[in-house]
PDB file of C-alpha atoms in Angstrom:
ATOM      1  CA  MET A   1      84.355 133.624 122.542  1.00 86.00           C
ATOM      2  CA  GLU A   2      83.024 133.400 119.005  1.00 90.00           C
ATOM      3  CA  VAL A   3      85.745 132.239 116.608  1.00 92.00           C
ATOM      4  CA  LEU A   4      83.750 131.336 113.487  1.00 95.00           C
ATOM      5  CA  LYS A   5      80.602 133.013 112.201  1.00 96.00           C
ATOM      6  CA  ALA A   6      78.603 132.628 108.991  1.00 96.00           C
ATOM      7  CA  VAL A   7      75.923 135.164 108.093  1.00 97.00           C
ATOM      8  CA  ASN A   8      73.220 134.485 105.485  1.00 97.00           C
ATOM      9  CA  LEU A   9      75.376 132.268 103.232  1.00 96.00           C
ATOM     10  CA  THR A  10      73.766 131.627  99.857  1.00 96.00           C
ATOM     11  CA  LYS A  11      75.196 129.566  96.994  1.00 95.00           C
ATOM     12  CA  ILE A  12      73.346 128.772  93.768  1.00 94.00           C
ATOM     13  CA  TYR A  13      74.629 126.443  91.047  1.00 92.00           C
ATOM     14  CA  GLY A  14      73.275 126.359  87.473  1.00 89.00           C
ATOM     15  CA  LYS A  15      70.520 128.422  85.860  1.00 87.00           C
ATOM     16  CA  GLY A  16      66.843 128.125  85.002  1.00 84.00           C
ATOM     17  CA  GLU A  17      65.365 124.648  85.447  1.00 85.00           C
ATOM     18  CA  ASN A  18      68.809 123.275  86.375  1.00 88.00           C
ATOM     19  CA  GLN A  19      69.277 125.754  89.215  1.00 90.00           C
ATOM     20  CA  VAL A  20      70.245 124.209  92.568  1.00 90.00           C
ATOM     21  CA  ARG A  21      70.221 126.205  95.809  1.00 90.00           C
ATOM     22  CA  ALA A  22      73.044 124.484  97.683  1.00 93.00           C
ATOM     23  CA  LEU A  23      72.851 127.034 100.517  1.00 94.00           C
ATOM     24  CA  ASP A  24      69.885 129.320 101.159  1.00 94.00           C
ATOM     25  CA  GLY A  25      70.620 131.922 103.807  1.00 95.00           C
ATOM     26  CA  VAL A  26      72.603 129.771 106.264  1.00 95.00           C
ATOM     27  CA  SER A  27      73.861 131.414 109.457  1.00 96.00           C
ATOM     28  CA  LEU A  28      75.774 129.830 112.330  1.00 95.00           C
ATOM     29  CA  SER A  29      78.200 130.685 115.087  1.00 95.00           C
ATOM     30  CA  VAL A  30      80.860 128.487 116.708  1.00 95.00           C
ATOM     31  CA  GLU A  31      82.619 129.247 119.987  1.00 92.00           C
ATOM     32  CA  GLN A  32      86.345 128.909 120.684  1.00 90.00           C
ATOM     33  CA  GLY A  33      87.270 125.295 121.516  1.00 89.00           C
ATOM     34  CA  GLN A  34      83.869 123.878 120.582  1.00 92.00           C
ATOM     35  CA  PHE A  35      83.441 120.610 118.641  1.00 93.00           C
ATOM     36  CA  ALA A  36      80.392 121.177 116.416  1.00 94.00           C
ATOM     37  CA  ALA A  37      78.834 118.633 114.056  1.00 95.00           C
ATOM     38  CA  VAL A  38      76.740 119.624 111.038  1.00 95.00           C
ATOM     39  CA  VAL A  39      74.415 116.749 110.160  1.00 94.00           C
ATOM     40  CA  GLY A  40      72.437 116.254 106.972  1.00 90.00           C
ATOM     41  CA  THR A  41      71.669 113.783 104.214  1.00 88.00           C
ATOM     42  CA  SER A  42      73.830 113.423 101.121  1.00 85.00           C
ATOM     43  CA  GLY A  43      73.299 116.376  98.780  1.00 86.00           C
ATOM     44  CA  SER A  44      71.931 118.715 101.466  1.00 90.00           C
ATOM     45  CA  GLY A  45      74.756 121.256 101.048  1.00 92.00           C
ATOM     46  CA  LYS A  46      77.058 120.243 103.916  1.00 93.00           C
ATOM     47  CA  SER A  47      80.275 120.173 101.865  1.00 91.00           C
ATOM     48  CA  THR A  48      79.360 123.463 100.188  1.00 94.00           C
ATOM     49  CA  LEU A  49      78.915 125.010 103.638  1.00 95.00           C
ATOM     50  CA  LEU A  50      82.269 123.651 104.823  1.00 95.00           C
ATOM     51  CA  HIS A  51      84.046 124.971 101.725  1.00 94.00           C
ATOM     52  CA  MET A  52      82.559 128.431 102.400  1.00 95.00           C
ATOM     53  CA  LEU A  53      83.545 128.349 106.089  1.00 96.00           C
ATOM     54  CA  GLY A  54      87.107 127.509 105.062  1.00 94.00           C
ATOM     55  CA  GLY A  55      87.326 130.055 102.250  1.00 94.00           C
ATOM     56  CA  LEU A  56      87.796 127.358  99.582  1.00 93.00           C
ATOM     57  CA  ASP A  57      84.762 128.670  97.687  1.00 93.00           C
ATOM     58  CA  ARG A  58      83.054 132.058  97.678  1.00 93.00           C
ATOM     59  CA  PRO A  59      79.320 132.474  98.405  1.00 95.00           C
ATOM     60  CA  ASP A  60      76.942 134.317  96.081  1.00 95.00           C
ATOM     61  CA  LYS A  61      75.721 136.204  99.145  1.00 96.00           C
ATOM     62  CA  GLY A  62      76.647 136.342 102.808  1.00 96.00           C
ATOM     63  CA  LYS A  63      79.808 136.609 104.881  1.00 96.00           C
ATOM     64  CA  VAL A  64      82.147 134.412 106.900  1.00 96.00           C
ATOM     65  CA  TYR A  65      84.078 135.816 109.854  1.00 96.00           C
ATOM     66  CA  VAL A  66      87.091 134.059 111.381  1.00 94.00           C
ATOM     67  CA  ASP A  67      88.334 135.726 114.583  1.00 90.00           C
ATOM     68  CA  GLY A  68      86.198 138.722 113.614  1.00 91.00           C
ATOM     69  CA  LYS A  69      87.809 139.093 110.158  1.00 92.00           C
ATOM     70  CA  ASP A  70      85.614 139.014 107.038  1.00 95.00           C
ATOM     71  CA  ILE A  71      87.609 136.410 105.076  1.00 95.00           C
ATOM     72  CA  PHE A  72      86.032 137.220 101.715  1.00 94.00           C
ATOM     73  CA  SER A  73      87.215 140.839 101.984  1.00 94.00           C
ATOM     74  CA  LEU A  74      90.734 139.446 101.447  1.00 94.00           C
ATOM     75  CA  LYS A  75      92.300 139.166  97.991  1.00 93.00           C
ATOM     76  CA  GLU A  76      92.945 135.625  96.756  1.00 92.00           C
ATOM     77  CA  GLU A  77      96.633 135.427  97.719  1.00 92.00           C
ATOM     78  CA  ALA A  78      95.997 136.913 101.187  1.00 93.00           C
ATOM     79  CA  LEU A  79      93.051 134.522 101.654  1.00 93.00           C
ATOM     80  CA  THR A  80      95.287 131.532 100.751  1.00 90.00           C
ATOM     81  CA  ILE A  81      97.877 132.560 103.367  1.00 88.00           C
ATOM     82  CA  PHE A  82      95.188 133.274 105.988  1.00 90.00           C
ATOM     83  CA  ARG A  83      93.568 129.881 105.318  1.00 89.00           C
ATOM     84  CA  ARG A  84      96.884 128.035 105.551  1.00 85.00           C
ATOM     85  CA  ARG A  85      97.689 129.606 108.925  1.00 85.00           C
ATOM     86  CA  LYS A  86      94.254 129.632 110.553  1.00 90.00           C
ATOM     87  CA  ILE A  87      92.354 126.641 109.164  1.00 92.00           C
ATOM     88  CA  GLY A  88      93.134 122.931 108.967  1.00 89.00           C
ATOM     89  CA  PHE A  89      91.183 120.639 106.628  1.00 90.00           C
ATOM     90  CA  VAL A  90      90.483 116.914 106.941  1.00 88.00           C
ATOM     91  CA  PHE A  91      88.833 115.380 103.873  1.00 84.00           C
ATOM     92  CA  GLN A  92      87.189 111.989 103.410  1.00 78.00           C
ATOM     93  CA  SER A  93      89.652 111.191 100.603  1.00 80.00           C
ATOM     94  CA  TYR A  94      92.755 111.853 102.806  1.00 82.00           C
ATOM     95  CA  ASN A  95      94.583 113.755  99.989  1.00 86.00           C
ATOM     96  CA  LEU A  96      98.011 112.537 101.115  1.00 93.00           C
ATOM     97  CA  VAL A  97     100.955 112.923  98.700  1.00 94.00           C
ATOM     98  CA  PRO A  98     101.788 109.316  97.710  1.00 94.00           C
ATOM     99  CA  VAL A  99     105.555 109.839  97.220  1.00 96.00           C
ATOM    100  CA  LEU A 100     106.086 111.473 100.637  1.00 95.00           C
ATOM    101  CA  SER A 101     106.391 109.643 103.957  1.00 96.00           C
ATOM    102  CA  VAL A 102     103.808 110.157 106.691  1.00 96.00           C
ATOM    103  CA  TYR A 103     106.131 112.584 108.502  1.00 96.00           C
ATOM    104  CA  GLU A 104     106.813 114.538 105.277  1.00 96.00           C
ATOM    105  CA  ASN A 105     103.070 114.737 104.529  1.00 95.00           C
ATOM    106  CA  VAL A 106     102.349 116.071 108.004  1.00 95.00           C
ATOM    107  CA  ALA A 107     105.171 118.640 107.855  1.00 94.00           C
ATOM    108  CA  LEU A 108     104.255 119.821 104.324  1.00 92.00           C
ATOM    109  CA  PRO A 109     101.731 122.621 105.177  1.00 87.00           C
ATOM    110  CA  VAL A 110     104.150 124.114 107.719  1.00 89.00           C
ATOM    111  CA  GLU A 111     107.014 124.072 105.206  1.00 89.00           C
ATOM    112  CA  LEU A 112     104.806 125.511 102.444  1.00 85.00           C
ATOM    113  CA  ASP A 113     104.356 128.501 104.748  1.00 83.00           C
ATOM    114  CA  GLY A 114     108.147 128.963 104.803  1.00 85.00           C
ATOM    115  CA  LYS A 115     108.531 127.752 108.382  1.00 88.00           C
ATOM    116  CA  LYS A 116     110.610 124.981 109.906  1.00 90.00           C
ATOM    117  CA  ALA A 117     108.529 122.027 111.032  1.00 88.00           C
ATOM    118  CA  ASP A 118     108.537 121.378 114.788  1.00 91.00           C
ATOM    119  CA  ARG A 119     109.667 117.741 114.803  1.00 93.00           C
ATOM    120  CA  ALA A 120     108.914 117.170 118.497  1.00 93.00           C
ATOM    121  CA  PHE A 121     105.380 118.575 118.127  1.00 90.00           C
ATOM    122  CA  ILE A 122     104.682 116.500 114.986  1.00 92.00           C
ATOM    123  CA  GLU A 123     105.960 113.342 116.661  1.00 93.00           C
ATOM    124  CA  GLU A 124     103.741 114.094 119.671  1.00 88.00           C
ATOM    125  CA  ILE A 125     100.694 114.368 117.368  1.00 86.00           C
ATOM    126  CA  LEU A 126     101.625 111.138 115.563  1.00 90.00           C
ATOM    127  CA  ASP A 127     102.048 109.433 118.928  1.00 88.00           C
ATOM    128  CA  THR A 128      98.654 110.704 120.179  1.00 82.00           C
ATOM    129  CA  LEU A 129      97.062 109.388 116.972  1.00 83.00           C
ATOM    130  CA  GLY A 130      98.836 106.041 117.333  1.00 85.00           C
ATOM    131  CA  ILE A 131     100.903 106.167 114.116  1.00 92.00           C
ATOM    132  CA  LEU A 132     104.333 107.353 115.287  1.00 94.00           C
ATOM    133  CA  GLN A 133     105.778 103.973 114.256  1.00 96.00           C
ATOM    134  CA  LYS A 134     104.523 104.693 110.691  1.00 95.00           C
ATOM    135  CA  ALA A 135     106.282 108.073 110.392  1.00 95.00           C
ATOM    136  CA  ARG A 136     108.663 106.829 107.668  1.00 96.00           C
ATOM    137  CA  SER A 137     106.066 104.778 105.779  1.00 96.00           C
ATOM    138  CA  LEU A 138     104.461 105.894 102.503  1.00 96.00           C
ATOM    139  CA  PRO A 139     100.658 106.394 102.434  1.00 94.00           C
ATOM    140  CA  GLY A 140     100.257 103.309 100.212  1.00 93.00           C
ATOM    141  CA  GLN A 141     101.690 101.160 103.016  1.00 95.00           C
ATOM    142  CA  LEU A 142      98.992 102.253 105.493  1.00 93.00           C
ATOM    143  CA  SER A 143      95.448 101.047 106.185  1.00 90.00           C
ATOM    144  CA  GLY A 144      92.516 103.428 105.594  1.00 86.00           C
ATOM    145  CA  GLY A 145      92.325 104.249 109.304  1.00 85.00           C
ATOM    146  CA  GLN A 146      96.051 105.000 109.450  1.00 90.00           C
ATOM    147  CA  GLN A 147      95.832 107.218 106.352  1.00 91.00           C
ATOM    148  CA  GLN A 148      92.979 109.183 107.932  1.00 86.00           C
ATOM    149  CA  ARG A 149      95.012 109.599 111.128  1.00 88.00           C
ATOM    150  CA  ALA A 150      97.916 110.921 109.022  1.00 92.00           C
ATOM    151  CA  ALA A 151      95.526 113.382 107.351  1.00 91.00           C
ATOM    152  CA  ILE A 152      94.328 114.562 110.789  1.00 88.00           C
ATOM    153  CA  ALA A 153      97.941 114.916 111.963  1.00 89.00           C
ATOM    154  CA  ARG A 154      98.720 117.057 108.892  1.00 91.00           C
ATOM    155  CA  ALA A 155      95.732 119.299 109.672  1.00 88.00           C
ATOM    156  CA  LEU A 156      96.909 119.716 113.283  1.00 86.00           C
ATOM    157  CA  ALA A 157     100.615 120.280 112.526  1.00 86.00           C
ATOM    158  CA  SER A 158     100.412 123.986 111.745  1.00 83.00           C
ATOM    159  CA  ARG A 159      98.387 124.570 114.954  1.00 85.00           C
ATOM    160  CA  PRO A 160      95.404 126.113 113.126  1.00 87.00           C
ATOM    161  CA  SER A 161      92.742 127.643 115.380  1.00 89.00           C
ATOM    162  CA  ILE A 162      89.958 125.955 113.365  1.00 93.00           C
ATOM    163  CA  LEU A 163      89.730 122.399 112.044  1.00 92.00           C
ATOM    164  CA  LEU A 164      87.154 121.670 109.318  1.00 94.00           C
ATOM    165  CA  CYS A 165      86.387 117.982 108.741  1.00 93.00           C
ATOM    166  CA  ASP A 166      84.432 116.752 105.712  1.00 90.00           C
ATOM    167  CA  GLU A 167      82.982 113.277 106.491  1.00 86.00           C
ATOM    168  CA  PRO A 168      86.335 112.322 108.092  1.00 82.00           C
ATOM    169  CA  THR A 169      85.195 108.769 108.887  1.00 79.00           C
ATOM    170  CA  GLY A 170      83.210 108.122 105.688  1.00 76.00           C
ATOM    171  CA  ASN A 171      85.626 105.447 104.424  1.00 74.00           C
ATOM    172  CA  LEU A 172      86.213 103.753 107.792  1.00 74.00           C
ATOM    173  CA  ASP A 173      84.464 100.951 109.662  1.00 76.00           C
ATOM    174  CA  SER A 174      82.494 101.901 112.787  1.00 79.00           C
ATOM    175  CA  ARG A 175      85.122 100.896 115.350  1.00 78.00           C
ATOM    176  CA  THR A 176      87.946 102.706 113.517  1.00 76.00           C
ATOM    177  CA  SER A 177      85.597 105.702 113.106  1.00 79.00           C
ATOM    178  CA  GLN A 178      85.029 105.902 116.867  1.00 81.00           C
ATOM    179  CA  ASP A 179      88.785 105.595 117.513  1.00 80.00           C
ATOM    180  CA  VAL A 180      89.715 108.255 114.962  1.00 77.00           C
ATOM    181  CA  LEU A 181      87.053 110.683 116.212  1.00 84.00           C
ATOM    182  CA  GLY A 182      88.056 110.161 119.828  1.00 84.00           C
ATOM    183  CA  LEU A 183      91.674 110.913 118.918  1.00 77.00           C
ATOM    184  CA  LEU A 184      90.619 113.918 116.819  1.00 79.00           C
ATOM    185  CA  LYS A 185      88.704 115.298 119.806  1.00 84.00           C
ATOM    186  CA  LEU A 186      91.627 114.608 122.160  1.00 81.00           C
ATOM    187  CA  SER A 187      94.131 116.268 119.808  1.00 72.00           C
ATOM    188  CA  GLY A 188      91.829 119.262 119.386  1.00 76.00           C
ATOM    189  CA  GLN A 189      91.530 119.665 123.149  1.00 81.00           C
ATOM    190  CA  LYS A 190      95.309 119.436 123.609  1.00 79.00           C
ATOM    191  CA  VAL A 191      95.940 122.173 121.049  1.00 76.00           C
ATOM    192  CA  GLY A 192      92.782 124.166 121.981  1.00 80.00           C
ATOM    193  CA  GLN A 193      91.198 123.983 118.558  1.00 87.00           C
ATOM    194  CA  THR A 194      87.682 124.625 117.353  1.00 93.00           C
ATOM    195  CA  ILE A 195      86.373 121.710 115.272  1.00 93.00           C
ATOM    196  CA  VAL A 196      83.513 121.751 112.759  1.00 95.00           C
ATOM    197  CA  MET A 197      82.708 118.338 111.295  1.00 94.00           C
ATOM    198  CA  ILE A 198      80.109 117.516 108.687  1.00 93.00           C
ATOM    199  CA  THR A 199      78.588 114.052 108.621  1.00 90.00           C
ATOM    200  CA  HIS A 200      75.441 112.198 107.537  1.00 87.00           C
ATOM    201  CA  ASN A 201      75.907 109.781 110.450  1.00 85.00           C
ATOM    202  CA  GLU A 202      73.857 110.659 113.563  1.00 87.00           C
ATOM    203  CA  GLU A 203      75.849 108.217 115.713  1.00 85.00           C
ATOM    204  CA  ILE A 204      79.165 109.845 114.755  1.00 86.00           C
ATOM    205  CA  ALA A 205      77.682 113.306 115.405  1.00 90.00           C
ATOM    206  CA  GLN A 206      76.881 112.328 119.009  1.00 91.00           C
ATOM    207  CA  MET A 207      80.612 112.577 119.808  1.00 88.00           C
ATOM    208  CA  ALA A 208      80.505 116.349 119.213  1.00 91.00           C
ATOM    209  CA  ASP A 209      79.740 118.971 121.892  1.00 91.00           C
ATOM    210  CA  ARG A 210      76.974 120.393 119.741  1.00 93.00           C
ATOM    211  CA  ILE A 211      74.954 119.336 116.678  1.00 94.00           C
TER     212      ILE A 211
END
């Protein structure tokens, strides 16, 4: 079943001689539960595409459908709520809140939605990702690989149907990258999520179901 669909996405930055076509009529479709990798060199428009798929930025032309719903037909507040409930994001820069513990960071998106965090479920995710023993630690006390695992746990905590990953292993060494991606895939399978990951690394992309 198709869960994510982009139709003719176009995004242009700047004007005249400074005009850059970041996206030029991009279309794609991703099935439920699929792990898809989008591969391209730096500056080829991958992050722009991911931001459009997640509703973080609006295209100049084109549409994005999540579970058959045209997300850009929603008003800004409704889009924010829809995004928070349906889509999890994992960024290269982790974006963890430095004054909150790992557990508090992971529970934050759920609590922002006015819900009570499921402690047992969060601890299960942390355990799967190998950082349960770091639940009370602050982000500054973790290695890069542990911080990225915490960021993945946060994205999984609200059980979003889609996980969008922007170069999730860009700051990690190759062995940690393989570990983190393997755990990401395992977690996604356990929760039945669809994963779209952008990367410039062909080797990393080979771990996906589809490129």
